[in-house]
mmCIF file of C-alpha atoms in Angstrom:
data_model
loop_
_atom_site.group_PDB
_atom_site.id
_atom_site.type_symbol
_atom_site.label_atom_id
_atom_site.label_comp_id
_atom_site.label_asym_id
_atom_site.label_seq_id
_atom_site.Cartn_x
_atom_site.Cartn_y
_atom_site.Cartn_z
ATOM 1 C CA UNK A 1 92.306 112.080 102.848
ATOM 2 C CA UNK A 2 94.292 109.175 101.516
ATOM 3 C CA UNK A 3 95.833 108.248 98.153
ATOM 4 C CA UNK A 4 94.841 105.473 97.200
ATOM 5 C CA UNK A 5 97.232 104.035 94.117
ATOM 6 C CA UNK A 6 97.406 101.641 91.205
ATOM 7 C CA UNK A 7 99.896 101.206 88.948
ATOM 8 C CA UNK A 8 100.014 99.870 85.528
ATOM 9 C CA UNK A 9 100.899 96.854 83.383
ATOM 10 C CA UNK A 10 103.906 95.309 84.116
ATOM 11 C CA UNK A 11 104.844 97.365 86.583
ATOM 12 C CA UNK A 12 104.645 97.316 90.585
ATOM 13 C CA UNK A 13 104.451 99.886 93.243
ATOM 14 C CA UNK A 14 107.967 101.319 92.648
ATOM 15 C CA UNK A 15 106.339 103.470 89.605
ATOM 16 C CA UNK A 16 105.336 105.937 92.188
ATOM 17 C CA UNK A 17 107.923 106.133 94.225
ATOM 18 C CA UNK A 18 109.768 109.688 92.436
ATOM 19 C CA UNK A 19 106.083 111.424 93.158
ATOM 20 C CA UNK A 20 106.053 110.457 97.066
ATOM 21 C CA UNK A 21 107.949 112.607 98.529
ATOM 22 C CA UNK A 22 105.699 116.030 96.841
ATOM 23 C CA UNK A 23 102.492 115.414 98.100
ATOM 24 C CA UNK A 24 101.020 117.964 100.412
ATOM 25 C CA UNK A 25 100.890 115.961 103.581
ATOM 26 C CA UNK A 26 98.490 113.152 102.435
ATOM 27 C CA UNK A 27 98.943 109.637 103.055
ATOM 28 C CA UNK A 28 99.228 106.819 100.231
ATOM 29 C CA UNK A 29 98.345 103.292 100.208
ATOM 30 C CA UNK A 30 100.116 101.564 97.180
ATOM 31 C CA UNK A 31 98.248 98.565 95.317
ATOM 32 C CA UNK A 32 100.364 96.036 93.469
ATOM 33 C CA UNK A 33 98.543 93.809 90.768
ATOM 34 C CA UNK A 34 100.982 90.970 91.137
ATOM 35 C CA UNK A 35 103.538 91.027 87.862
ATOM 36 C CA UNK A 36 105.973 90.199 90.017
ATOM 37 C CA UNK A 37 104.997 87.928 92.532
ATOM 38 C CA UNK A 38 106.005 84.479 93.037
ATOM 39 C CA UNK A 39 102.581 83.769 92.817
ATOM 40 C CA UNK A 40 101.371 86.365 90.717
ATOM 41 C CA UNK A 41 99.209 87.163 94.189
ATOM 42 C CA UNK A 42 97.707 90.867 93.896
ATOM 43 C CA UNK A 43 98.004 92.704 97.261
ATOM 44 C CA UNK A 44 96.004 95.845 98.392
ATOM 45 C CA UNK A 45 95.003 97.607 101.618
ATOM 46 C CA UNK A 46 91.143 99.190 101.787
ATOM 47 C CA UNK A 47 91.750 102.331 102.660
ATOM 48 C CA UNK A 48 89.763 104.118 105.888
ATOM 49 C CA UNK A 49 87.961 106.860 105.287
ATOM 50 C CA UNK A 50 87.667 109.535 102.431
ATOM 51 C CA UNK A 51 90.542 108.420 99.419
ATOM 52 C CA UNK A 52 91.005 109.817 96.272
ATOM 53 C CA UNK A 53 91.620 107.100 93.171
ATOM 54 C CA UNK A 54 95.364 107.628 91.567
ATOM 55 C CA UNK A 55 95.614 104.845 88.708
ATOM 56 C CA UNK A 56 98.124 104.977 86.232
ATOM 57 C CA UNK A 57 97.682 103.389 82.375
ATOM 58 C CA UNK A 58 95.931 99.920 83.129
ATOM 59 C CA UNK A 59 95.509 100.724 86.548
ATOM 60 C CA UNK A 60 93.169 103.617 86.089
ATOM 61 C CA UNK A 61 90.647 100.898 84.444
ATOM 62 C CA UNK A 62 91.374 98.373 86.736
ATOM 63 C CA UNK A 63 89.776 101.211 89.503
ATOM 64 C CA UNK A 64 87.050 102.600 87.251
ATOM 65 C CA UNK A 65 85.590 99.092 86.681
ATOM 66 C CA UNK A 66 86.088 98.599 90.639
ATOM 67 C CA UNK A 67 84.126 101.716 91.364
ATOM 68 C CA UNK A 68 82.056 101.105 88.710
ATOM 69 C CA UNK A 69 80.254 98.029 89.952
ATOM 70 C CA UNK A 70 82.450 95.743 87.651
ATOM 71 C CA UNK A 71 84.673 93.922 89.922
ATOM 72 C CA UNK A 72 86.008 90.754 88.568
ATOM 73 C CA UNK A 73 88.860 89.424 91.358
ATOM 74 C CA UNK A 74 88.782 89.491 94.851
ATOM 75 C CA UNK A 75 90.893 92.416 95.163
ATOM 76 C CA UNK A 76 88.454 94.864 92.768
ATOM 77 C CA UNK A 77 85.462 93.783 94.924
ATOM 78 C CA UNK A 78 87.409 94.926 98.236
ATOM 79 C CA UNK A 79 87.857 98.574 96.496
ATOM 80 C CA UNK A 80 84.044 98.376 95.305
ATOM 81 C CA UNK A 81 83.304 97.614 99.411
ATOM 82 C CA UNK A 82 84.717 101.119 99.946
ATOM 83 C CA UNK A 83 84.353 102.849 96.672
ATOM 84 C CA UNK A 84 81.296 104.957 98.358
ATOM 85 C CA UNK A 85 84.008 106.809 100.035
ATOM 86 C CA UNK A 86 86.276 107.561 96.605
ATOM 87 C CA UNK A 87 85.898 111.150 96.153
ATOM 88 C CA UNK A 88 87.596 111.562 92.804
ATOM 89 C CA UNK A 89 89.839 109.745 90.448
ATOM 90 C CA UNK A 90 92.639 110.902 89.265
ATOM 91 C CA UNK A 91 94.152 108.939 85.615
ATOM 92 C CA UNK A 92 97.790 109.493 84.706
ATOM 93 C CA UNK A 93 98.237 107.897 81.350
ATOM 94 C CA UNK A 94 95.293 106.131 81.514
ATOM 95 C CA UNK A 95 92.557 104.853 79.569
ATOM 96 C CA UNK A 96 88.609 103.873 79.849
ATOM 97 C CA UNK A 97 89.182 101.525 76.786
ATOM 98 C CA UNK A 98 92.282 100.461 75.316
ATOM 99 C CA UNK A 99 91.815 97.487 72.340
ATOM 100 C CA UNK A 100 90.683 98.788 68.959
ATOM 101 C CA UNK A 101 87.160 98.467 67.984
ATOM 102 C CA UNK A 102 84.787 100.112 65.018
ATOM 103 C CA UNK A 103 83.558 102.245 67.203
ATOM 104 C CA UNK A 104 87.235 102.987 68.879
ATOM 105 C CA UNK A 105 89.548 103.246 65.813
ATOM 106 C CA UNK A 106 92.373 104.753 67.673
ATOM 107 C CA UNK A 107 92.373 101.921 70.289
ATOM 108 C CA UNK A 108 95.414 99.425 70.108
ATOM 109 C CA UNK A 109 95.298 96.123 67.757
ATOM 110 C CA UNK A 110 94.126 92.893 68.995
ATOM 111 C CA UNK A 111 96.669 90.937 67.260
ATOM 112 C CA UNK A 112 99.453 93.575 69.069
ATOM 113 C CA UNK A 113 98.124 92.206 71.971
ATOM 114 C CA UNK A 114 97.675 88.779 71.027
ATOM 115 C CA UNK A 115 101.402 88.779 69.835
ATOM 116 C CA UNK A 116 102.644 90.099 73.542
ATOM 117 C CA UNK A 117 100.309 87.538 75.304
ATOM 118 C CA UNK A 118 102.020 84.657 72.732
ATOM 119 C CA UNK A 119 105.571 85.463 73.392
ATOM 120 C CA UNK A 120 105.345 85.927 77.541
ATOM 121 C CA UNK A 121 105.237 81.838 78.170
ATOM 122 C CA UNK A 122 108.310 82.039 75.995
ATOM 123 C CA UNK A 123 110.275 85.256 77.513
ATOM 124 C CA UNK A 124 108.991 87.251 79.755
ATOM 125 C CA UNK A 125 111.998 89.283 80.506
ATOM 126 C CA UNK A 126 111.879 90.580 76.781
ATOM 127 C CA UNK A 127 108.511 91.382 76.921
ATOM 128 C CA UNK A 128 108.177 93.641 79.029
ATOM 129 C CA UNK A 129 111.497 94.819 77.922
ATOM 130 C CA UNK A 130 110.301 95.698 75.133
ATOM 131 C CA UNK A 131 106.975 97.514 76.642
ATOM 132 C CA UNK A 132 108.813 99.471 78.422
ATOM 133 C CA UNK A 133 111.556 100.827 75.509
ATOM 134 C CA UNK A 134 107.865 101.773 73.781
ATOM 135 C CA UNK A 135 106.615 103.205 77.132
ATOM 136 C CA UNK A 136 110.045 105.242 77.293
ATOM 137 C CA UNK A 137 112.098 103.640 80.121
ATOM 138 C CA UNK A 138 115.483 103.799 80.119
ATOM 139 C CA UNK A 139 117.191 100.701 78.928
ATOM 140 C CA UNK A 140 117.971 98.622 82.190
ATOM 141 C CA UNK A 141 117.526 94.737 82.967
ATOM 142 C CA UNK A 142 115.124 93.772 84.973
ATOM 143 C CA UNK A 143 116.642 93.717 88.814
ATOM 144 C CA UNK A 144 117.489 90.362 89.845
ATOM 145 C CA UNK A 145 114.211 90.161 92.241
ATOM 146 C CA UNK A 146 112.010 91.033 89.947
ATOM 147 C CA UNK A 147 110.697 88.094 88.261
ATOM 148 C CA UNK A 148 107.798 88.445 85.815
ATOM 149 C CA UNK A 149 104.869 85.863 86.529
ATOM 150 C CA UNK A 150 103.462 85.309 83.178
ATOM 151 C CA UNK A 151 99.918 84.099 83.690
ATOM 152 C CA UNK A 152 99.008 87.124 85.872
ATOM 153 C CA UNK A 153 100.859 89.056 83.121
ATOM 154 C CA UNK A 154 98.739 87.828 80.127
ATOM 155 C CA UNK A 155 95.546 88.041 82.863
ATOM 156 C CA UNK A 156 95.829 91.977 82.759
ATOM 157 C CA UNK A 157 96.869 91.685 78.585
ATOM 158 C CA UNK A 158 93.543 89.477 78.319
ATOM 159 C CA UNK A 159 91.435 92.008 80.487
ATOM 160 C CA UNK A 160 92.877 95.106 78.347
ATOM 161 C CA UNK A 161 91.864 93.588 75.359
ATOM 162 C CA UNK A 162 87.973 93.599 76.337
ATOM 163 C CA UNK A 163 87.172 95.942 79.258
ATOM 164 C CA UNK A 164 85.382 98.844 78.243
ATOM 165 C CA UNK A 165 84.588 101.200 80.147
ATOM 166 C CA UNK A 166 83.902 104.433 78.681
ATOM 167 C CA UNK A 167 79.905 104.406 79.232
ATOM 168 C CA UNK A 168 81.404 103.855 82.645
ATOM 169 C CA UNK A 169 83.382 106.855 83.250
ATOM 170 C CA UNK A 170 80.015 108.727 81.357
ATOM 171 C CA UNK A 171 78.657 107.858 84.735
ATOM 172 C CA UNK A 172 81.088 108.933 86.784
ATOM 173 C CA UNK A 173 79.315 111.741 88.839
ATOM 174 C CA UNK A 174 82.368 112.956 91.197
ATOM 175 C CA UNK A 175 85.611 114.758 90.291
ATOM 176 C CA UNK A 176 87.716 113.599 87.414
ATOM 177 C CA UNK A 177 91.137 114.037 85.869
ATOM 178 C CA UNK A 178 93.033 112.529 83.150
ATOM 179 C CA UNK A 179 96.544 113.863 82.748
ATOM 180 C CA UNK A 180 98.172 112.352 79.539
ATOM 181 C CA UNK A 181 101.511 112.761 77.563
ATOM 182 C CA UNK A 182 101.173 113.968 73.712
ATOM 183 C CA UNK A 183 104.336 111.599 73.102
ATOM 184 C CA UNK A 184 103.303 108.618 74.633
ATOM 185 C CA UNK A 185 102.974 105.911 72.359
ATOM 186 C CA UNK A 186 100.990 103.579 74.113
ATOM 187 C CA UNK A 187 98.230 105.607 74.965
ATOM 188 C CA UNK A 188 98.420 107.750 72.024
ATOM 189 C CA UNK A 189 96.987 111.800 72.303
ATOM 190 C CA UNK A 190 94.127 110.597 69.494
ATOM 191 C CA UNK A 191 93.069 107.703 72.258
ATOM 192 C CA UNK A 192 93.130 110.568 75.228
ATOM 193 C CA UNK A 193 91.155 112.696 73.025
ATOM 194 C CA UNK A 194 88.880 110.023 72.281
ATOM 195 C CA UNK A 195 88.031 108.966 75.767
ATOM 196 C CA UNK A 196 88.180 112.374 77.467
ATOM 197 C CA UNK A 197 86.876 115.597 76.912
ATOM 198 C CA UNK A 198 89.241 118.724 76.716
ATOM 199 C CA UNK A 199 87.457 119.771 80.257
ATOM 200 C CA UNK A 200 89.363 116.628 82.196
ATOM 201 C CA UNK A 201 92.369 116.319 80.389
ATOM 202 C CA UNK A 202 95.382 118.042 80.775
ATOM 203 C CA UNK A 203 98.616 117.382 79.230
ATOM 204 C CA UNK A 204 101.934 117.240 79.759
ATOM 205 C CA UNK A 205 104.739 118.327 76.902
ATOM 206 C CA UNK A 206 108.378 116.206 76.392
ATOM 207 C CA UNK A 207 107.065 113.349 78.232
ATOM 208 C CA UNK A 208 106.288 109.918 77.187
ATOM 209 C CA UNK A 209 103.882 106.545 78.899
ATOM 210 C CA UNK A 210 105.747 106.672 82.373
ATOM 211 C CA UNK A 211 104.252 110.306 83.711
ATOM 212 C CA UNK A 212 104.935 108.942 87.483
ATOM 213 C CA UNK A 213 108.034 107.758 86.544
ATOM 214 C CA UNK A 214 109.974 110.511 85.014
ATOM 215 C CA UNK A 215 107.890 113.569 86.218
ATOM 216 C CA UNK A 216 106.914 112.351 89.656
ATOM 217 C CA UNK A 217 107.109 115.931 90.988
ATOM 218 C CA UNK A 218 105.404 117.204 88.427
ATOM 219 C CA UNK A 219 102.344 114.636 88.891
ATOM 220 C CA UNK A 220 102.128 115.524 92.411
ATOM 221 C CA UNK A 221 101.988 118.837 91.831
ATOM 222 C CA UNK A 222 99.203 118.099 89.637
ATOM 223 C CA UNK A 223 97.554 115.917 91.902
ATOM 224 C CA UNK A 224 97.831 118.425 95.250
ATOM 225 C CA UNK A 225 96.050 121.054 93.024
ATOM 226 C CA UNK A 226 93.033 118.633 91.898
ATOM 227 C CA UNK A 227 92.937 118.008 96.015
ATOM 228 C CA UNK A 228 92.515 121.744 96.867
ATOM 229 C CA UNK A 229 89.895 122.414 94.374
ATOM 230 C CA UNK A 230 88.052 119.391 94.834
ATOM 231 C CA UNK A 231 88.034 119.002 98.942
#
C-alpha cells in the first residue's frame, strides 16, 4: 500500500517531511503542485497498485476533484487514470469547499482572496509570508531556492475560489477521514463542521493550519491507525 501525498497552497513537498519517518512501513510518493518551480511545472508520480489519498488543505480538493471525475490539468487526469485503485482518502486540514457562498456562510471571502491574488504579481515573498504567519509558521524567510512562481500561485487561489466539491465527497463510497485543528484559522472548526460530519472528523487540540508540519508524528500516527482499520 502506498501513500500517495499532496500538499497545500503555497507549499511543496517539504510539508511532510516531520511525518515520514512514523509511518508503519508504507511507502510515499510526494506530489508537488509547482509554487516553486521555475516554471511553475507540477510534478507527480502515478502510483502502482493499491494507494491511499493523503492531501493536506488545498491539496485534499485538488485529489477529491481528481478522484472525483473532475480533473482539470494534466497532472489531476493522471491520478483520475489510477484513482480506481485509491482505497481511502485521508484530509489533514482540508476542505471540500473553501470560498464563501449563501449556502456556505462559513467559507472564506472572495474579496480575501481576490486581495491575495492582486498583491502576488507585486510581492510574492510577502504573500505567502503572510499566509503562513495566519497558517501558524514560524516567522522565517523564504530559503534562498525557493522562489514563488506567481501565476501557478494565483492558478490554485483562482481554483479555491470556485471548486466545490462537497456533493462530491457525498459520493465518496470508500473510507474517509478529515483530521482538522480547532485553532486553525484558515480552515476554521465552523468550516470542518460544515463540510464533515462528526463520524469523519477528528480533531486535534493546541494546533493550528500546518497539522503535517508541527505534529508530523502525531499525523502519522493518525494515519497508520485509519490503515489498520481500513485494509
Amino acid at each position: 500500500m502506498t501513500l500517495w501525498m499532496m500538499h497545500g497552497w503555497g507549499l511543496g513537498r517539504g510539508v511532510w517531511r516531520p511525518m515520514l519517518h512514523h509511518f508503519g512501513g508504507y511507502p510515499t510518493l510526494k506530489a508537488d503542485m509547482g509554487f516553486f518551480h521555475p516554471q511553475g511545472q507540477a510534478s507527480i508520480t502515478q502510483p502502482e497498485g493499491a494507494w491511499i489519498g493523503v492531501g493536506h488543505s488545498m491539496g485534499s480538493l485538488w485529489l477529491l476533484k481528481s478522484l472525483m471525475g473532475e480533473a482539470e490539468t494534466p497532472e489531476m487526469e493522471a491520478i483520475a487514470k489510477v484513482g480506481n485503485q485509491c482505497k481511502g482518502l485521508i484530509f489533514i486540514n482540508g476542505f471540500s469547499r473553501f470560498h464563501q457562498g449563501r449556502d456556505f456562510p462559513h467559507g472564506v471571502g472572495i474579496r480575501v482572496i481576490g486581495r491575495m491574488r492582486k498583491q502576488l504579481p507585486v510581492d510574492a515573498a510577502q504573500v505567502l509570508k503572510d499566509f503562513g504567519s495566519r497558517s501558524g509558521m514560524p516567522p522565517m524567510d523564504l530559503p534562498s531556492m525557493a522562489i514563488p512562481h506567481p501565476p501557478q500561485l494565483d492558478w490554485g487561489l483562482e481554483a479555491i475560489s470556485r471548486w466545490d466539491g462537497r456533493d462530491l465527497l457525498a459520493q465518496w463510497d470508500r473510507p474517509f477521514k478529515a483530521i482538522a485543528s480547532r485553532e486553525d484559522a484558515i480552515v476554521t472548526p465552523m468550516m470542518s463542521e460544515a463540510m464533515f460530519t462528526p463520524q469523519q472528523l477528528q480533531w486535534v487540540e493546541g494546533a493550528s493550519h500546518l497539522l503535517p508540519l508541527t505534529h508530523g508524528q502525531q499525523m502519522a500516527a493518525a494515519i497508520n491507525t485509519s490503515l489498520e482499520s481500513w485494509l
